[in-house]
PDB file of N, CA and C in Angstrom:
ATOM      1  N   MET A 135      97.106 -98.512  33.054  1.00 50.00           N
ATOM      2  CA  MET A 135      97.347 -98.870  31.604  1.00 50.00           C
ATOM      3  C   MET A 135      97.807-100.340  30.851  1.00 50.00           C
ATOM      4  N   SER A 136      97.266-100.362  29.944  1.00 71.00           N
ATOM      5  CA  SER A 136      96.999-101.532  29.725  1.00 71.00           C
ATOM      6  C   SER A 136      98.250-101.898  28.587  1.00 71.00           C
ATOM      7  N   LEU A 137      98.912-100.886  27.989  1.00 93.00           N
ATOM      8  CA  LEU A 137      99.679-101.209  26.920  1.00 93.00           C
ATOM      9  C   LEU A 137     101.408-100.724  27.249  1.00 93.00           C
ATOM     10  N   VAL A 138     101.886-101.969  27.565  1.00 96.00           N
ATOM     11  CA  VAL A 138     103.367-101.687  27.905  1.00 96.00           C
ATOM     12  C   VAL A 138     104.197-102.276  26.760  1.00 96.00           C
ATOM     13  N   TRP A 139     105.709-101.058  26.494  1.00 97.00           N
ATOM     14  CA  TRP A 139     106.499-101.497  25.159  1.00 97.00           C
ATOM     15  C   TRP A 139     107.509-101.816  25.958  1.00 97.00           C
ATOM     16  N   PRO A 140     108.347-102.850  25.373  1.00 97.00           N
ATOM     17  CA  PRO A 140     109.805-103.702  25.470  1.00 97.00           C
ATOM     18  C   PRO A 140     110.728-102.316  26.392  1.00 97.00           C
ATOM     19  N   ASN A 141     111.245-102.985  27.187  1.00 97.00           N
ATOM     20  CA  ASN A 141     112.244-102.467  27.919  1.00 97.00           C
ATOM     21  C   ASN A 141     113.108-101.815  26.997  1.00 97.00           C
ATOM     22  N   LYS A 142     113.834-100.286  27.164  1.00 97.00           N
ATOM     23  CA  LYS A 142     114.817 -99.794  26.321  1.00 97.00           C
ATOM     24  C   LYS A 142     116.093 -99.530  27.308  1.00 97.00           C
ATOM     25  N   ASP A 143     117.147 -99.508  26.743  1.00 97.00           N
ATOM     26  CA  ASP A 143     118.450 -99.182  27.174  1.00 97.00           C
ATOM     27  C   ASP A 143     118.559 -97.452  26.706  1.00 97.00           C
ATOM     28  N   PRO A 144     119.178 -96.959  27.708  1.00 93.00           N
ATOM     29  CA  PRO A 144     119.558 -95.678  27.490  1.00 93.00           C
ATOM     30  C   PRO A 144     119.975 -95.366  26.098  1.00 93.00           C
ATOM     31  N   ASP A 145     121.146 -95.959  25.670  1.00 95.00           N
ATOM     32  CA  ASP A 145     121.788 -95.882  24.850  1.00 95.00           C
ATOM     33  C   ASP A 145     121.611 -96.440  23.006  1.00 95.00           C
ATOM     34  N   GLU A 146     120.183 -96.894  23.424  1.00 96.00           N
ATOM     35  CA  GLU A 146     119.725 -97.620  22.167  1.00 96.00           C
ATOM     36  C   GLU A 146     118.573 -96.327  21.222  1.00 96.00           C
ATOM     37  N   LEU A 147     118.517 -96.594  20.369  1.00 96.00           N
ATOM     38  CA  LEU A 147     117.546 -95.998  19.453  1.00 96.00           C
ATOM     39  C   LEU A 147     116.580 -96.981  18.856  1.00 96.00           C
ATOM     40  N   LEU A 148     115.382 -96.748  19.379  1.00 97.00           N
ATOM     41  CA  LEU A 148     114.424 -98.480  18.879  1.00 97.00           C
ATOM     42  C   LEU A 148     113.416 -97.290  18.592  1.00 97.00           C
ATOM     43  N   ASP A 149     112.509 -98.299  17.397  1.00 97.00           N
ATOM     44  CA  ASP A 149     111.103 -98.154  17.404  1.00 97.00           C
ATOM     45  C   ASP A 149     110.176 -98.604  18.037  1.00 97.00           C
ATOM     46  N   TYR A 150     109.120 -97.697  18.385  1.00 98.00           N
ATOM     47  CA  TYR A 150     107.761 -98.561  19.184  1.00 98.00           C
ATOM     48  C   TYR A 150     106.650 -97.761  18.218  1.00 98.00           C
ATOM     49  N   SER A 151     105.489 -98.452  18.311  1.00 97.00           N
ATOM     50  CA  SER A 151     104.297 -98.664  17.612  1.00 97.00           C
ATOM     51  C   SER A 151     103.152 -98.486  18.225  1.00 97.00           C
ATOM     52  N   VAL A 152     101.982 -97.810  17.867  1.00 97.00           N
ATOM     53  CA  VAL A 152     100.549 -98.164  17.953  1.00 97.00           C
ATOM     54  C   VAL A 152      99.701 -98.889  16.902  1.00 97.00           C
ATOM     55  N   ASP A 153      99.067 -99.955  17.039  1.00 97.00           N
ATOM     56  CA  ASP A 153      98.726 -99.966  15.652  1.00 97.00           C
ATOM     57  C   ASP A 153      97.231 -99.847  16.025  1.00 97.00           C
ATOM     58  N   TRP A 154      96.408 -98.881  15.046  1.00 97.00           N
ATOM     59  CA  TRP A 154      95.286 -98.246  15.600  1.00 97.00           C
ATOM     60  C   TRP A 154      94.026 -99.636  14.677  1.00 97.00           C
ATOM     61  N   SER A 155      94.649-100.173  13.856  1.00 96.00           N
ATOM     62  CA  SER A 155      93.568-101.138  13.124  1.00 96.00           C
ATOM     63  C   SER A 155      92.275-101.800  13.734  1.00 96.00           C
ATOM     64  N   SER A 156      92.669-102.313  14.710  1.00 96.00           N
ATOM     65  CA  SER A 156      91.408-102.793  15.138  1.00 96.00           C
ATOM     66  C   SER A 156      90.341-101.719  16.013  1.00 96.00           C
ATOM     67  N   ILE A 157      90.793-100.881  16.392  1.00 96.00           N
ATOM     68  CA  ILE A 157      90.065 -99.823  16.904  1.00 96.00           C
ATOM     69  C   ILE A 157      89.401 -98.884  15.738  1.00 96.00           C
ATOM     70  N   ILE A 158      89.916 -98.553  14.615  1.00 97.00           N
ATOM     71  CA  ILE A 158      89.142 -97.605  13.966  1.00 97.00           C
ATOM     72  C   ILE A 158      88.291 -98.118  12.620  1.00 97.00           C
ATOM     73  N   GLY A 159      89.018 -99.506  12.527  1.00 95.00           N
ATOM     74  CA  GLY A 159      88.584-100.380  11.049  1.00 95.00           C
ATOM     75  C   GLY A 159      89.006-100.084   9.727  1.00 95.00           C
ATOM     76  N   ASP A 160      87.743 -99.106   9.059  1.00 94.00           N
ATOM     77  CA  ASP A 160      88.160 -98.652   7.621  1.00 94.00           C
ATOM     78  C   ASP A 160      88.380 -97.528   7.662  1.00 94.00           C
ATOM     79  N   LEU A 161      88.220 -96.525   8.992  1.00 97.00           N
ATOM     80  CA  LEU A 161      88.893 -95.531   8.818  1.00 97.00           C
ATOM     81  C   LEU A 161      90.271 -94.938   8.379  1.00 97.00           C
ATOM     82  N   THR A 162      90.715 -93.992   8.144  1.00 96.00           N
ATOM     83  CA  THR A 162      92.039 -93.579   8.272  1.00 96.00           C
ATOM     84  C   THR A 162      92.384 -92.682   8.995  1.00 96.00           C
ATOM     85  N   ILE A 163      93.723 -92.368   9.564  1.00 98.00           N
ATOM     86  CA  ILE A 163      94.337 -91.221  10.515  1.00 98.00           C
ATOM     87  C   ILE A 163      94.637 -90.634   9.470  1.00 98.00           C
ATOM     88  N   THR A 164      94.346 -89.044  10.014  1.00 97.00           N
ATOM     89  CA  THR A 164      94.536 -87.868   9.466  1.00 97.00           C
ATOM     90  C   THR A 164      95.850 -87.056  10.499  1.00 97.00           C
ATOM     91  N   ASN A 165      95.818 -87.518  11.660  1.00 96.00           N
ATOM     92  CA  ASN A 165      96.847 -86.705  12.150  1.00 96.00           C
ATOM     93  C   ASN A 165      97.340 -87.542  13.406  1.00 96.00           C
ATOM     94  N   VAL A 166      98.647 -87.468  13.609  1.00 96.00           N
ATOM     95  CA  VAL A 166      99.002 -87.990  15.204  1.00 96.00           C
ATOM     96  C   VAL A 166      99.749 -87.041  15.877  1.00 96.00           C
ATOM     97  N   VAL A 167      99.543 -87.142  17.599  1.00 94.00           N
ATOM     98  CA  VAL A 167     100.693 -86.329  17.915  1.00 94.00           C
ATOM     99  C   VAL A 167     101.267 -87.186  19.226  1.00 94.00           C
ATOM    100  N   TRP A 168     102.398 -86.879  19.555  1.00 92.00           N
ATOM    101  CA  TRP A 168     102.972 -88.125  20.550  1.00 92.00           C
ATOM    102  C   TRP A 168     103.289 -86.996  21.547  1.00 92.00           C
ATOM    103  N   SER A 169     102.838 -87.384  22.839  1.00 89.00           N
ATOM    104  CA  SER A 169     103.286 -86.695  23.952  1.00 89.00           C
ATOM    105  C   SER A 169     104.018 -87.496  25.141  1.00 89.00           C
ATOM    106  N   VAL A 170     104.596 -86.854  26.082  1.00 88.00           N
ATOM    107  CA  VAL A 170     105.487 -88.041  26.998  1.00 88.00           C
ATOM    108  C   VAL A 170     105.739 -87.261  28.239  1.00 88.00           C
ATOM    109  N   SER A 171     105.443 -88.160  29.517  1.00 85.00           N
ATOM    110  CA  SER A 171     105.671 -87.577  30.642  1.00 85.00           C
ATOM    111  C   SER A 171     106.552 -88.434  31.361  1.00 85.00           C
ATOM    112  N   SER A 172     106.960 -88.728  32.519  1.00 82.00           N
ATOM    113  CA  SER A 172     107.886 -89.514  33.312  1.00 82.00           C
ATOM    114  C   SER A 172     107.967 -89.667  34.964  1.00 82.00           C
ATOM    115  N   THR A 173     108.209 -90.370  35.121  1.00 73.00           N
ATOM    116  CA  THR A 173     108.429 -90.468  36.893  1.00 73.00           C
ATOM    117  C   THR A 173     108.991 -89.199  37.544  1.00 73.00           C
ATOM    118  N   ALA A 174     110.215 -88.410  36.524  1.00 68.00           N
ATOM    119  CA  ALA A 174     110.869 -87.679  36.938  1.00 68.00           C
ATOM    120  C   ALA A 174     110.297 -86.306  36.532  1.00 68.00           C
ATOM    121  N   TYR A 175     109.631 -86.265  35.400  1.00 65.00           N
ATOM    122  CA  TYR A 175     108.492 -85.204  35.493  1.00 65.00           C
ATOM    123  C   TYR A 175     107.256 -85.303  35.094  1.00 65.00           C
ATOM    124  N   ALA A 176     106.351 -84.922  35.691  1.00 64.00           N
ATOM    125  CA  ALA A 176     104.895 -85.368  35.418  1.00 64.00           C
ATOM    126  C   ALA A 176     104.308 -84.546  34.475  1.00 64.00           C
ATOM    127  N   PRO A 177     104.042 -83.116  34.340  1.00 68.00           N
ATOM    128  CA  PRO A 177     103.538 -82.780  32.973  1.00 68.00           C
ATOM    129  C   PRO A 177     103.572 -83.117  32.072  1.00 68.00           C
ATOM    130  N   GLU A 178     102.799 -83.919  31.150  1.00 73.00           N
ATOM    131  CA  GLU A 178     102.713 -84.308  29.951  1.00 73.00           C
ATOM    132  C   GLU A 178     103.277 -83.453  28.687  1.00 73.00           C
ATOM    133  N   VAL A 179     104.401 -83.708  28.144  1.00 76.00           N
ATOM    134  CA  VAL A 179     104.601 -82.577  26.977  1.00 76.00           C
ATOM    135  C   VAL A 179     104.487 -83.033  25.540  1.00 76.00           C
ATOM    136  N   VAL A 180     103.909 -82.424  24.525  1.00 77.00           N
ATOM    137  CA  VAL A 180     103.849 -82.871  23.143  1.00 77.00           C
ATOM    138  C   VAL A 180     105.581 -82.855  22.809  1.00 77.00           C
ATOM    139  N   LEU A 181     105.865 -84.093  22.274  1.00 73.00           N
ATOM    140  CA  LEU A 181     107.008 -83.814  21.384  1.00 73.00           C
ATOM    141  C   LEU A 181     107.086 -84.041  19.915  1.00 73.00           C
ATOM    142  N   THR A 182     107.719 -82.868  19.384  1.00 74.00           N
ATOM    143  CA  THR A 182     107.651 -83.206  17.721  1.00 74.00           C
ATOM    144  C   THR A 182     108.829 -83.949  17.435  1.00 74.00           C
ATOM    145  N   ALA A 183     109.301 -84.170  16.082  1.00 76.00           N
ATOM    146  CA  ALA A 183     109.876 -85.150  15.452  1.00 76.00           C
ATOM    147  C   ALA A 183     111.273 -84.490  15.882  1.00 76.00           C
ATOM    148  N   GLY A 184     112.501 -85.090  16.369  1.00 70.00           N
ATOM    149  CA  GLY A 184     113.457 -84.291  16.311  1.00 70.00           C
ATOM    150  C   GLY A 184     113.815 -83.720  17.852  1.00 70.00           C
ATOM    151  N   GLN A 185     112.729 -83.683  18.811  1.00 64.00           N
ATOM    152  CA  GLN A 185     112.652 -82.773  19.669  1.00 64.00           C
ATOM    153  C   GLN A 185     113.150 -83.848  20.996  1.00 64.00           C
ATOM    154  N   ASN A 186     113.545 -83.532  22.007  1.00 67.00           N
ATOM    155  CA  ASN A 186     113.756 -83.868  23.392  1.00 67.00           C
ATOM    156  C   ASN A 186     112.974 -83.242  24.619  1.00 67.00           C
ATOM    157  N   LEU A 187     112.992 -84.083  25.563  1.00 61.00           N
ATOM    158  CA  LEU A 187     112.031 -83.363  26.504  1.00 61.00           C
ATOM    159  C   LEU A 187     112.560 -82.422  27.247  1.00 61.00           C
ATOM    160  N   THR A 188     113.919 -82.152  27.239  1.00 58.00           N
ATOM    161  CA  THR A 188     114.642 -81.098  28.120  1.00 58.00           C
ATOM    162  C   THR A 188     114.409 -79.768  26.909  1.00 58.00           C
ATOM    163  N   ALA A 189     114.408 -80.071  25.669  1.00 57.00           N
ATOM    164  CA  ALA A 189     114.128 -78.902  24.576  1.00 57.00           C
ATOM    165  C   ALA A 189     112.451 -78.209  24.822  1.00 57.00           C
ATOM    166  N   ALA A 190     111.826 -79.412  25.105  1.00 58.00           N
ATOM    167  CA  ALA A 190     110.661 -79.142  24.862  1.00 58.00           C
ATOM    168  C   ALA A 190     109.711 -78.198  26.390  1.00 58.00           C
ATOM    169  N   THR A 191     110.478 -78.546  27.310  1.00 57.00           N
ATOM    170  CA  THR A 191     110.252 -77.972  28.994  1.00 57.00           C
ATOM    171  C   THR A 191     111.178 -76.834  28.878  1.00 57.00           C
ATOM    172  N   ASN A 192     112.209 -76.697  28.039  1.00 51.00           N
ATOM    173  CA  ASN A 192     113.186 -75.432  28.704  1.00 51.00           C
ATOM    174  C   ASN A 192     113.753 -75.645  29.951  1.00 51.00           C
ATOM    175  N   SER A 193     114.171 -77.032  30.434  1.00 48.00           N
ATOM    176  CA  SER A 193     114.548 -77.178  31.949  1.00 48.00           C
ATOM    177  C   SER A 193     115.843 -78.236  31.480  1.00 48.00           C
ATOM    178  N   ALA A 194     116.776 -77.719  32.515  1.00 42.00           N
ATOM    179  CA  ALA A 194     117.897 -78.782  32.547  1.00 42.00           C
ATOM    180  C   ALA A 194     117.551 -80.169  33.830  1.00 42.00           C
ATOM    181  N   ARG A 195     116.332 -79.823  34.426  1.00 41.00           N
ATOM    182  CA  ARG A 195     116.511 -80.805  35.305  1.00 41.00           C
ATOM    183  C   ARG A 195     115.818 -82.287  34.280  1.00 41.00           C
ATOM    184  N   ILE A 196     115.479 -82.128  33.168  1.00 48.00           N
ATOM    185  CA  ILE A 196     114.251 -82.449  32.733  1.00 48.00           C
ATOM    186  C   ILE A 196     115.060 -83.443  32.114  1.00 48.00           C
ATOM    187  N   ASP A 197     114.813 -85.269  31.858  1.00 60.00           N
ATOM    188  CA  ASP A 197     115.781 -86.212  31.180  1.00 60.00           C
ATOM    189  C   ASP A 197     115.900 -86.045  29.666  1.00 60.00           C
ATOM    190  N   SER A 198     116.343 -86.766  29.083  1.00 77.00           N
ATOM    191  CA  SER A 198     116.806 -86.784  27.763  1.00 77.00           C
ATOM    192  C   SER A 198     116.151 -87.301  26.406  1.00 77.00           C
ATOM    193  N   ILE A 199     115.095 -88.248  26.995  1.00 84.00           N
ATOM    194  CA  ILE A 199     114.251 -89.121  26.320  1.00 84.00           C
ATOM    195  C   ILE A 199     114.000 -88.127  25.059  1.00 84.00           C
ATOM    196  N   GLN A 200     113.853 -88.849  24.073  1.00 87.00           N
ATOM    197  CA  GLN A 200     113.992 -87.996  22.493  1.00 87.00           C
ATOM    198  C   GLN A 200     113.068 -88.701  21.362  1.00 87.00           C
ATOM    199  N   ASN A 201     112.559 -87.901  20.899  1.00 88.00           N
ATOM    200  CA  ASN A 201     111.393 -88.582  19.602  1.00 88.00           C
ATOM    201  C   ASN A 201     112.591 -87.845  18.447  1.00 88.00           C
ATOM    202  N   ILE A 202     112.907 -89.022  17.588  1.00 90.00           N
ATOM    203  CA  ILE A 202     114.033 -88.641  16.969  1.00 90.00           C
ATOM    204  C   ILE A 202     113.237 -88.404  15.477  1.00 90.00           C
ATOM    205  N   GLN A 203     112.335 -89.228  15.630  1.00 92.00           N
ATOM    206  CA  GLN A 203     111.339 -89.357  14.206  1.00 92.00           C
ATOM    207  C   GLN A 203     109.746 -90.136  14.699  1.00 92.00           C
ATOM    208  N   GLN A 204     109.063 -89.953  13.607  1.00 94.00           N
ATOM    209  CA  GLN A 204     107.845 -90.242  13.791  1.00 94.00           C
ATOM    210  C   GLN A 204     107.475 -90.465  12.222  1.00 94.00           C
ATOM    211  N   ALA A 205     106.561 -91.652  12.232  1.00 95.00           N
ATOM    212  CA  ALA A 205     105.753 -92.042  10.859  1.00 95.00           C
ATOM    213  C   ALA A 205     104.464 -92.531  10.987  1.00 95.00           C
ATOM    214  N   LEU A 206     103.961 -92.747   9.623  1.00 96.00           N
ATOM    215  CA  LEU A 206     102.116 -93.203  10.072  1.00 96.00           C
ATOM    216  C   LEU A 206     102.600 -94.455   8.847  1.00 96.00           C
ATOM    217  N   THR A 207     102.223 -95.499   9.185  1.00 95.00           N
ATOM    218  CA  THR A 207     102.033 -96.120   7.750  1.00 95.00           C
ATOM    219  C   THR A 207     100.875 -97.008   7.672  1.00 95.00           C
ATOM    220  N   GLY A 208      99.775 -96.778   6.926  1.00 95.00           N
ATOM    221  CA  GLY A 208      98.736 -97.281   7.194  1.00 95.00           C
ATOM    222  C   GLY A 208      98.096 -97.049   8.691  1.00 95.00           C
ATOM    223  N   ASN A 209      97.398 -97.748   9.416  1.00 96.00           N
ATOM    224  CA  ASN A 209      96.993 -97.084  10.690  1.00 96.00           C
ATOM    225  C   ASN A 209      97.890 -97.841  11.740  1.00 96.00           C
ATOM    226  N   VAL A 210      99.250 -97.544  11.589  1.00 98.00           N
ATOM    227  CA  VAL A 210     100.027 -97.632  12.702  1.00 98.00           C
ATOM    228  C   VAL A 210     100.919 -96.819  12.545  1.00 98.00           C
ATOM    229  N   ALA A 211     100.906 -96.003  13.766  1.00 97.00           N
ATOM    230  CA  ALA A 211     101.687 -94.893  14.266  1.00 97.00           C
ATOM    231  C   ALA A 211     103.141 -95.150  14.978  1.00 97.00           C
ATOM    232  N   VAL A 212     104.035 -94.789  14.298  1.00 97.00           N
ATOM    233  CA  VAL A 212     105.361 -95.005  14.946  1.00 97.00           C
ATOM    234  C   VAL A 212     106.310 -93.754  15.306  1.00 97.00           C
ATOM    235  N   ILE A 213     106.782 -94.404  16.576  1.00 96.00           N
ATOM    236  CA  ILE A 213     107.967 -93.453  16.771  1.00 96.00           C
ATOM    237  C   ILE A 213     109.130 -93.723  17.407  1.00 96.00           C
ATOM    238  N   TYR A 214     110.326 -93.029  17.025  1.00 95.00           N
ATOM    239  CA  TYR A 214     111.418 -93.684  16.931  1.00 95.00           C
ATOM    240  C   TYR A 214     112.423 -92.923  18.063  1.00 95.00           C
ATOM    241  N   VAL A 215     112.513 -93.667  19.146  1.00 94.00           N
ATOM    242  CA  VAL A 215     112.636 -93.221  20.316  1.00 94.00           C
ATOM    243  C   VAL A 215     114.094 -93.472  21.023  1.00 94.00           C
ATOM    244  N   ALA A 216     114.992 -92.509  21.564  1.00 92.00           N
ATOM    245  CA  ALA A 216     116.266 -92.677  21.784  1.00 92.00           C
ATOM    246  C   ALA A 216     116.451 -91.592  23.451  1.00 92.00           C
ATOM    247  N   GLY A 217     117.645 -92.048  23.889  1.00 90.00           N
ATOM    248  CA  GLY A 217     117.993 -91.618  25.162  1.00 90.00           C
ATOM    249  C   GLY A 217     117.084 -92.341  25.953  1.00 90.00           C
ATOM    250  N   GLY A 218     116.749 -91.101  27.578  1.00 89.00           N
ATOM    251  CA  GLY A 218     116.162 -91.779  28.423  1.00 89.00           C
ATOM    252  C   GLY A 218     117.264 -91.834  29.920  1.00 89.00           C
ATOM    253  N   TYR A 219     116.777 -92.106  30.563  1.00 86.00           N
ATOM    254  CA  TYR A 219     117.559 -92.217  32.158  1.00 86.00           C
ATOM    255  C   TYR A 219     117.039 -93.446  32.656  1.00 86.00           C
ATOM    256  N   HIS A 220     118.454 -94.175  32.866  1.00 88.00           N
ATOM    257  CA  HIS A 220     118.144 -95.772  33.849  1.00 88.00           C
ATOM    258  C   HIS A 220     117.080 -95.460  34.879  1.00 88.00           C
ATOM    259  N   SER A 221     116.467 -96.333  34.778  1.00 90.00           N
ATOM    260  CA  SER A 221     114.986 -96.474  36.002  1.00 90.00           C
ATOM    261  C   SER A 221     114.165 -95.618  36.124  1.00 90.00           C
ATOM    262  N   VAL A 222     113.834 -94.988  34.920  1.00 88.00           N
ATOM    263  CA  VAL A 222     113.051 -93.807  34.574  1.00 88.00           C
ATOM    264  C   VAL A 222     111.750 -94.351  34.131  1.00 88.00           C
ATOM    265  N   ASP A 223     110.321 -94.490  34.396  1.00 90.00           N
ATOM    266  CA  ASP A 223     109.346 -94.954  33.525  1.00 90.00           C
ATOM    267  C   ASP A 223     108.742 -93.836  32.549  1.00 90.00           C
ATOM    268  N   TYR A 224     108.641 -93.887  31.387  1.00 90.00           N
ATOM    269  CA  TYR A 224     107.969 -93.014  30.512  1.00 90.00           C
ATOM    270  C   TYR A 224     106.489 -93.397  29.976  1.00 90.00           C
ATOM    271  N   THR A 225     105.976 -92.814  30.226  1.00 91.00           N
ATOM    272  CA  THR A 225     104.230 -92.456  29.382  1.00 91.00           C
ATOM    273  C   THR A 225     104.281 -91.996  28.589  1.00 91.00           C
ATOM    274  N   PHE A 226     104.137 -92.655  27.196  1.00 93.00           N
ATOM    275  CA  PHE A 226     103.987 -92.042  25.666  1.00 93.00           C
ATOM    276  C   PHE A 226     102.146 -92.083  25.137  1.00 93.00           C
ATOM    277  N   ARG A 227     101.892 -91.288  24.987  1.00 93.00           N
ATOM    278  CA  ARG A 227     100.548 -90.798  24.810  1.00 93.00           C
ATOM    279  C   ARG A 227     100.254 -90.426  23.159  1.00 93.00           C
ATOM    280  N   CYS A 228      99.645 -91.463  22.540  1.00 96.00           N
ATOM    281  CA  CYS A 228      99.841 -91.145  21.138  1.00 96.00           C
ATOM    282  C   CYS A 228      98.461 -90.938  21.251  1.00 96.00           C
ATOM    283  N   THR A 229      97.680 -89.752  20.435  1.00 96.00           N
ATOM    284  CA  THR A 229      96.395 -89.301  20.052  1.00 96.00           C
ATOM    285  C   THR A 229      96.502 -89.393  18.448  1.00 96.00           C
ATOM    286  N   ILE A 230      95.470 -89.835  18.004  1.00 97.00           N
ATOM    287  CA  ILE A 230      94.992 -89.644  16.427  1.00 97.00           C
ATOM    288  C   ILE A 230      94.063 -89.106  16.071  1.00 97.00           C
ATOM    289  N   THR A 231      93.581 -88.367  15.460  1.00 97.00           N
ATOM    290  CA  THR A 231      92.488 -87.810  14.918  1.00 97.00           C
ATOM    291  C   THR A 231      92.151 -88.614  13.371  1.00 97.00           C
ATOM    292  N   THR A 232      91.054 -89.054  13.402  1.00 98.00           N
ATOM    293  CA  THR A 232      90.641 -90.067  12.327  1.00 98.00           C
ATOM    294  C   THR A 232      89.747 -89.413  11.069  1.00 98.00           C
ATOM    295  N   SER A 233      89.333 -89.774  10.193  1.00 97.00           N
ATOM    296  CA  SER A 233      88.645 -89.380   8.690  1.00 97.00           C
ATOM    297  C   SER A 233      87.416 -88.644   9.024  1.00 97.00           C
ATOM    298  N   ILE A 234      87.020 -88.967  10.328  1.00 97.00           N
ATOM    299  CA  ILE A 234      85.424 -88.591  10.468  1.00 97.00           C
ATOM    300  C   ILE A 234      85.985 -87.853  11.875  1.00 97.00           C
ATOM    301  N   SER A 235      87.327 -87.478  12.017  1.00 97.00           N
ATOM    302  CA  SER A 235      86.903 -86.429  13.030  1.00 97.00           C
ATOM    303  C   SER A 235      87.289 -86.963  14.495  1.00 97.00           C
ATOM    304  N   THR A 236      86.880 -88.077  14.563  1.00 97.00           N
ATOM    305  CA  THR A 236      87.299 -88.546  15.626  1.00 97.00           C
ATOM    306  C   THR A 236      88.852 -88.519  16.250  1.00 97.00           C
ATOM    307  N   VAL A 237      88.696 -88.067  17.578  1.00 98.00           N
ATOM    308  CA  VAL A 237      90.048 -88.243  18.218  1.00 98.00           C
ATOM    309  C   VAL A 237      90.308 -89.361  19.797  1.00 98.00           C
ATOM    310  N   ILE A 238      91.092 -90.179  19.282  1.00 98.00           N
ATOM    311  CA  ILE A 238      91.192 -91.180  20.079  1.00 98.00           C
ATOM    312  C   ILE A 238      92.623 -91.207  20.908  1.00 98.00           C
ATOM    313  N   GLN A 239      92.625 -91.468  22.260  1.00 96.00           N
ATOM    314  CA  GLN A 239      94.182 -91.910  22.708  1.00 96.00           C
ATOM    315  C   GLN A 239      94.612 -92.849  23.168  1.00 96.00           C
ATOM    316  N   ARG A 240      95.964 -93.513  23.441  1.00 96.00           N
ATOM    317  CA  ARG A 240      96.109 -94.474  23.970  1.00 96.00           C
ATOM    318  C   ARG A 240      97.403 -94.373  24.773  1.00 96.00           C
ATOM    319  N   ALA A 241      97.693 -94.913  26.069  1.00 95.00           N
ATOM    320  CA  ALA A 241      99.059 -94.365  26.547  1.00 95.00           C
ATOM    321  C   ALA A 241      99.898 -96.153  26.770  1.00 95.00           C
ATOM    322  N   VAL A 242     101.141 -95.725  26.520  1.00 96.00           N
ATOM    323  CA  VAL A 242     102.229 -96.665  26.593  1.00 96.00           C
ATOM    324  C   VAL A 242     103.273 -96.436  27.659  1.00 96.00           C
ATOM    325  N   LEU A 243     103.603 -97.596  28.124  1.00 95.00           N
ATOM    326  CA  LEU A 243     104.554 -97.428  29.443  1.00 95.00           C
ATOM    327  C   LEU A 243     105.914 -98.315  28.793  1.00 95.00           C
ATOM    328  N   LEU A 244     107.000 -97.004  28.688  1.00 95.00           N
ATOM    329  CA  LEU A 244     108.401 -97.832  28.360  1.00 95.00           C
ATOM    330  C   LEU A 244     109.084 -97.498  29.354  1.00 95.00           C
ATOM    331  N   ARG A 245     109.742 -98.311  30.030  1.00 95.00           N
ATOM    332  CA  ARG A 245     111.138 -98.380  30.909  1.00 95.00           C
ATOM    333  C   ARG A 245     112.170 -98.310  30.447  1.00 95.00           C
ATOM    334  N   ILE A 246     113.165 -97.495  31.179  1.00 94.00           N
ATOM    335  CA  ILE A 246     114.288 -97.466  30.716  1.00 94.00           C
ATOM    336  C   ILE A 246     114.754 -97.855  31.776  1.00 94.00           C
ATOM    337  N   ARG A 247     115.789 -99.353  31.116  1.00 96.00           N
ATOM    338  CA  ARG A 247     116.772-100.025  31.656  1.00 96.00           C
ATOM    339  C   ARG A 247     117.963-100.612  31.392  1.00 96.00           C
ATOM    340  N   ASN A 248     119.257-100.058  31.849  1.00 94.00           N
ATOM    341  CA  ASN A 248     120.418-100.714  31.339  1.00 94.00           C
ATOM    342  C   ASN A 248     120.505-102.253  31.343  1.00 94.00           C
ATOM    343  N   THR A 249     121.003-102.395  29.967  1.00 85.00           N
ATOM    344  CA  THR A 249     120.965-103.795  29.718  1.00 85.00           C
ATOM    345  C   THR A 249     122.616-104.251  29.762  1.00 85.00           C
TER     346      THR A 249
END
């Protein structure tokens, strides 16, 4: 995995993004899907805006990382992330569909650490 976002404190609400401009050039993004897995919960789960990992999996043992909101600004996909547990690493996967129906994914590591 080559992409890594800056660490996040469990109490913070921060925005993170993937800029697709250099990859898709003049194409446009028609759809964005964010999914996440963690060191505590291995299967990848799609998170819609306003959903947390616990609700998405119906399991009390899952940690509380949340997709508060997501946006698309030009060729930049943005996700607003809250929650998570200290010392847990999350892998967010951003999957886009372009105007010519190309599907591309990028995985990004997000570490949760108390500050």
